[in-house]
PDB file of C-alpha atoms in Angstrom:
ATOM      1  CA  MET A   1      76.729  88.652 128.917  1.00 43.00           C
ATOM      2  CA  LEU A   2      80.271  87.724 127.999  1.00 45.00           C
ATOM      3  CA  GLN A   3      79.259  84.282 126.524  1.00 50.00           C
ATOM      4  CA  ALA A   4      80.324  83.739 122.934  1.00 47.00           C
ATOM      5  CA  GLY A   5      76.997  83.181 121.513  1.00 53.00           C
ATOM      6  CA  PRO A   6      73.834  85.181 121.764  1.00 51.00           C
ATOM      7  CA  ALA A   7      71.567  82.199 122.800  1.00 53.00           C
ATOM      8  CA  GLY A   8      73.155  82.231 126.351  1.00 55.00           C
ATOM      9  CA  GLY A   9      74.199  79.333 128.104  1.00 59.00           C
ATOM     10  CA  ILE A  10      77.576  78.205 129.347  1.00 65.00           C
ATOM     11  CA  ARG A  11      80.045  76.860 126.818  1.00 68.00           C
ATOM     12  CA  GLU A  12      81.918  73.769 128.020  1.00 71.00           C
ATOM     13  CA  PRO A  13      85.682  73.836 127.894  1.00 71.00           C
ATOM     14  CA  HIS A  14      87.120  71.351 125.479  1.00 77.00           C
ATOM     15  CA  THR A  15      90.488  71.298 127.067  1.00 79.00           C
ATOM     16  CA  LEU A  16      91.655  71.403 130.757  1.00 79.00           C
ATOM     17  CA  ILE A  17      92.429  75.119 130.138  1.00 81.00           C
ATOM     18  CA  PRO A  18      89.283  76.923 131.128  1.00 75.00           C
ATOM     19  CA  GLU A  19      87.685  79.368 128.749  1.00 75.00           C
ATOM     20  CA  PRO A  20      87.226  82.765 129.772  1.00 76.00           C
ATOM     21  CA  SER A  21      83.342  82.921 128.902  1.00 70.00           C
ATOM     22  CA  SER A  22      82.861  79.975 131.162  1.00 73.00           C
ATOM     23  CA  LEU A  23      85.271  80.941 133.930  1.00 77.00           C
ATOM     24  CA  THR A  24      83.203  84.288 133.906  1.00 77.00           C
ATOM     25  CA  CYS A  25      80.005  82.658 134.055  1.00 72.00           C
ATOM     26  CA  TYR A  26      80.833  80.226 136.860  1.00 78.00           C
ATOM     27  CA  LEU A  27      82.930  82.975 138.839  1.00 82.00           C
ATOM     28  CA  GLY A  28      80.034  85.340 138.595  1.00 79.00           C
ATOM     29  CA  ALA A  29      77.445  82.941 139.991  1.00 79.00           C
ATOM     30  CA  PHE A  30      79.730  82.116 142.762  1.00 86.00           C
ATOM     31  CA  THR A  31      80.387  85.779 143.591  1.00 87.00           C
ATOM     32  CA  LEU A  32      76.739  86.463 143.521  1.00 82.00           C
ATOM     33  CA  GLY A  33      75.883  83.621 145.735  1.00 84.00           C
ATOM     34  CA  TRP A  34      78.704  84.551 148.165  1.00 88.00           C
ATOM     35  CA  LEU A  35      77.441  88.249 148.282  1.00 86.00           C
ATOM     36  CA  LEU A  36      74.039  87.195 149.023  1.00 83.00           C
ATOM     37  CA  PHE A  37      74.852  84.629 151.860  1.00 84.00           C
ATOM     38  CA  ALA A  38      76.778  87.680 153.531  1.00 86.00           C
ATOM     39  CA  ARG A  39      73.644  89.629 153.346  1.00 84.00           C
ATOM     40  CA  PRO A  40      70.518  87.078 153.948  1.00 79.00           C
ATOM     41  CA  ASP A  41      68.314  90.166 154.528  1.00 84.00           C
ATOM     42  CA  THR A  42      68.897  91.010 150.668  1.00 82.00           C
ATOM     43  CA  LEU A  43      67.602  87.466 149.510  1.00 78.00           C
ATOM     44  CA  SER A  44      64.593  87.965 151.791  1.00 79.00           C
ATOM     45  CA  ARG A  45      63.771  91.148 149.785  1.00 81.00           C
ATOM     46  CA  LEU A  46      64.443  89.668 146.525  1.00 78.00           C
ATOM     47  CA  ALA A  47      62.045  86.620 147.479  1.00 77.00           C
ATOM     48  CA  GLY A  48      59.283  88.939 148.566  1.00 81.00           C
ATOM     49  CA  GLN A  49      59.317  90.448 145.079  1.00 82.00           C
ATOM     50  CA  TRP A  50      58.585  87.190 143.210  1.00 79.00           C
ATOM     51  CA  ARG A  51      55.498  88.504 141.212  1.00 84.00           C
ATOM     52  CA  VAL A  52      57.795  91.284 139.702  1.00 84.00           C
ATOM     53  CA  HIS A  53      60.552  88.929 139.010  1.00 80.00           C
ATOM     54  CA  LEU A  54      58.158  86.203 137.362  1.00 80.00           C
ATOM     55  CA  GLY A  55      56.534  89.127 135.187  1.00 83.00           C
ATOM     56  CA  ALA A  56      60.081  90.275 134.169  1.00 81.00           C
ATOM     57  CA  ALA A  57      61.186  86.748 133.350  1.00 78.00           C
ATOM     58  CA  VAL A  58      58.218  85.841 131.236  1.00 79.00           C
ATOM     59  CA  VAL A  59      58.485  89.153 129.457  1.00 81.00           C
ATOM     60  CA  GLY A  60      62.357  88.811 129.131  1.00 75.00           C
ATOM     61  CA  SER A  61      61.969  85.308 127.864  1.00 72.00           C
ATOM     62  CA  GLY A  62      59.924  86.345 125.076  1.00 74.00           C
ATOM     63  CA  LEU A  63      62.159  89.208 124.224  1.00 73.00           C
ATOM     64  CA  GLY A  64      65.188  86.905 124.488  1.00 68.00           C
ATOM     65  CA  HIS A  65      63.731  84.499 122.091  1.00 66.00           C
ATOM     66  CA  LEU A  66      62.953  87.283 119.737  1.00 68.00           C
ATOM     67  CA  ALA A  67      66.471  88.895 120.334  1.00 64.00           C
ATOM     68  CA  VAL A  68      68.418  85.721 119.644  1.00 61.00           C
ATOM     69  CA  ASN A  69      66.345  85.277 116.278  1.00 62.00           C
ATOM     70  CA  GLN A  70      66.139  89.041 115.251  1.00 64.00           C
ATOM     71  CA  TRP A  71      68.721  91.231 116.790  1.00 58.00           C
ATOM     72  CA  PRO A  72      72.230  91.536 115.389  1.00 56.00           C
ATOM     73  CA  SER A  73      73.771  92.934 118.386  1.00 58.00           C
ATOM     74  CA  GLY A  74      75.252  90.350 120.480  1.00 62.00           C
ATOM     75  CA  LEU A  75      75.509  92.638 123.653  1.00 64.00           C
ATOM     76  CA  ALA A  76      71.530  93.905 123.677  1.00 65.00           C
ATOM     77  CA  THR A  77      70.550  90.212 123.264  1.00 64.00           C
ATOM     78  CA  ALA A  78      72.934  88.916 126.004  1.00 66.00           C
ATOM     79  CA  THR A  79      71.510  91.576 128.151  1.00 68.00           C
ATOM     80  CA  VAL A  80      67.884  90.703 127.584  1.00 68.00           C
ATOM     81  CA  VAL A  81      68.658  86.951 128.142  1.00 68.00           C
ATOM     82  CA  ALA A  82      70.889  87.528 131.282  1.00 69.00           C
ATOM     83  CA  VAL A  83      67.989  89.714 132.986  1.00 70.00           C
ATOM     84  CA  ALA A  84      65.379  87.121 132.052  1.00 70.00           C
ATOM     85  CA  ASP A  85      67.359  84.337 133.562  1.00 69.00           C
ATOM     86  CA  TRP A  86      67.937  86.196 136.608  1.00 68.00           C
ATOM     87  CA  CYS A  87      64.395  87.015 137.053  1.00 67.00           C
ATOM     88  CA  SER A  88      63.191  83.438 136.389  1.00 68.00           C
ATOM     89  CA  VAL A  89      65.623  81.681 139.256  1.00 73.00           C
ATOM     90  CA  ALA A  90      64.147  84.051 142.161  1.00 61.00           C
ATOM     91  CA  ASP A  91      63.032  81.574 144.814  1.00 67.00           C
ATOM     92  CA  LEU A  92      59.401  81.494 146.113  1.00 70.00           C
ATOM     93  CA  GLY A  93      59.944  80.338 149.421  1.00 77.00           C
ATOM     94  CA  TRP A  94      57.349  77.644 148.959  1.00 82.00           C
ATOM     95  CA  PRO A  95      57.840  74.078 150.152  1.00 86.00           C
ATOM     96  CA  VAL A  96      59.698  71.924 147.749  1.00 83.00           C
ATOM     97  CA  PRO A  97      56.741  69.333 147.061  1.00 89.00           C
ATOM     98  CA  VAL A  98      54.443  72.595 146.174  1.00 89.00           C
ATOM     99  CA  LYS A  99      56.990  73.866 143.811  1.00 84.00           C
ATOM    100  CA  LEU A 100      57.698  70.425 142.105  1.00 87.00           C
ATOM    101  CA  GLY A 101      53.551  69.796 141.871  1.00 90.00           C
ATOM    102  CA  LEU A 102      53.024  73.232 140.152  1.00 88.00           C
ATOM    103  CA  THR A 103      55.845  72.683 137.760  1.00 86.00           C
ATOM    104  CA  LEU A 104      54.501  69.327 136.814  1.00 91.00           C
ATOM    105  CA  ILE A 105      50.898  70.680 136.574  1.00 93.00           C
ATOM    106  CA  VAL A 106      52.107  73.369 134.387  1.00 90.00           C
ATOM    107  CA  THR A 107      54.404  71.619 132.132  1.00 90.00           C
ATOM    108  CA  MET A 108      51.872  68.720 131.480  1.00 92.00           C
ATOM    109  CA  ALA A 109      49.380  71.046 130.554  1.00 92.00           C
ATOM    110  CA  LEU A 110      51.490  73.024 128.175  1.00 90.00           C
ATOM    111  CA  LEU A 111      52.938  69.665 126.545  1.00 90.00           C
ATOM    112  CA  LEU A 112      49.617  67.980 126.284  1.00 91.00           C
ATOM    113  CA  SER A 113      47.890  70.983 124.914  1.00 91.00           C
ATOM    114  CA  SER A 114      50.563  71.614 122.286  1.00 89.00           C
ATOM    115  CA  TYR A 115      50.494  67.994 121.360  1.00 88.00           C
ATOM    116  CA  HIS A 116      46.627  68.127 120.972  1.00 87.00           C
ATOM    117  CA  LEU A 117      46.597  71.175 119.072  1.00 88.00           C
ATOM    118  CA  LEU A 118      49.985  71.305 117.010  1.00 86.00           C
ATOM    119  CA  VAL A 119      50.902  67.600 116.458  1.00 85.00           C
ATOM    120  CA  ARG A 120      48.340  65.233 116.734  1.00 83.00           C
ATOM    121  CA  PRO A 121      45.917  66.613 113.849  1.00 83.00           C
ATOM    122  CA  ARG A 122      48.974  66.931 111.468  1.00 84.00           C
ATOM    123  CA  ALA A 123      51.002  64.726 109.288  1.00 84.00           C
ATOM    124  CA  LEU A 124      53.436  64.294 112.019  1.00 82.00           C
ATOM    125  CA  GLY A 125      50.806  62.973 114.335  1.00 81.00           C
ATOM    126  CA  ALA A 126      49.778  60.465 111.871  1.00 82.00           C
ATOM    127  CA  TRP A 127      53.340  59.339 111.309  1.00 84.00           C
ATOM    128  CA  LEU A 128      53.727  59.051 115.239  1.00 83.00           C
ATOM    129  CA  ASN A 129      50.357  57.310 115.934  1.00 82.00           C
ATOM    130  CA  GLY A 130      50.198  55.252 112.914  1.00 79.00           C
ATOM    131  CA  ARG A 131      46.921  55.102 110.521  1.00 71.00           C
ATOM    132  CA  ARG A 132      43.630  55.163 112.401  1.00 70.00           C
ATOM    133  CA  TYR A 133      40.994  52.588 111.813  1.00 63.00           C
ATOM    134  CA  PRO A 134      37.301  53.188 111.646  1.00 66.00           C
ATOM    135  CA  SER A 135      35.656  51.795 114.833  1.00 58.00           C
TER     136      SER A 135
END
């Protein structure tokens, strides 16, 4: 929430002197990880509520996108984006190959369907694919 821009993300320092916003982000993530490591039962409770976290991440990401484009207040926007980010990194406890496979399937479905519906029938599709010749 202390980032300089409302879109979130961690700003990289341009010198060897760390920027306060970057230092805050990394220090905050380190501190949270340290606290969760000290109490493993807390992490297990969070992992058990993955459905709630997924719903909050989806709604929060949508609101965060709207907030970045519509709301002038940086604090409100940063709060929504931070909550959405926190909810989307919750671990499901599934094996890595299952999570990777699910991620690939969902990503490919979204990319291919958006290409088929939004790019291919338009001028951009004609430019990318070249002229079609009758068969």
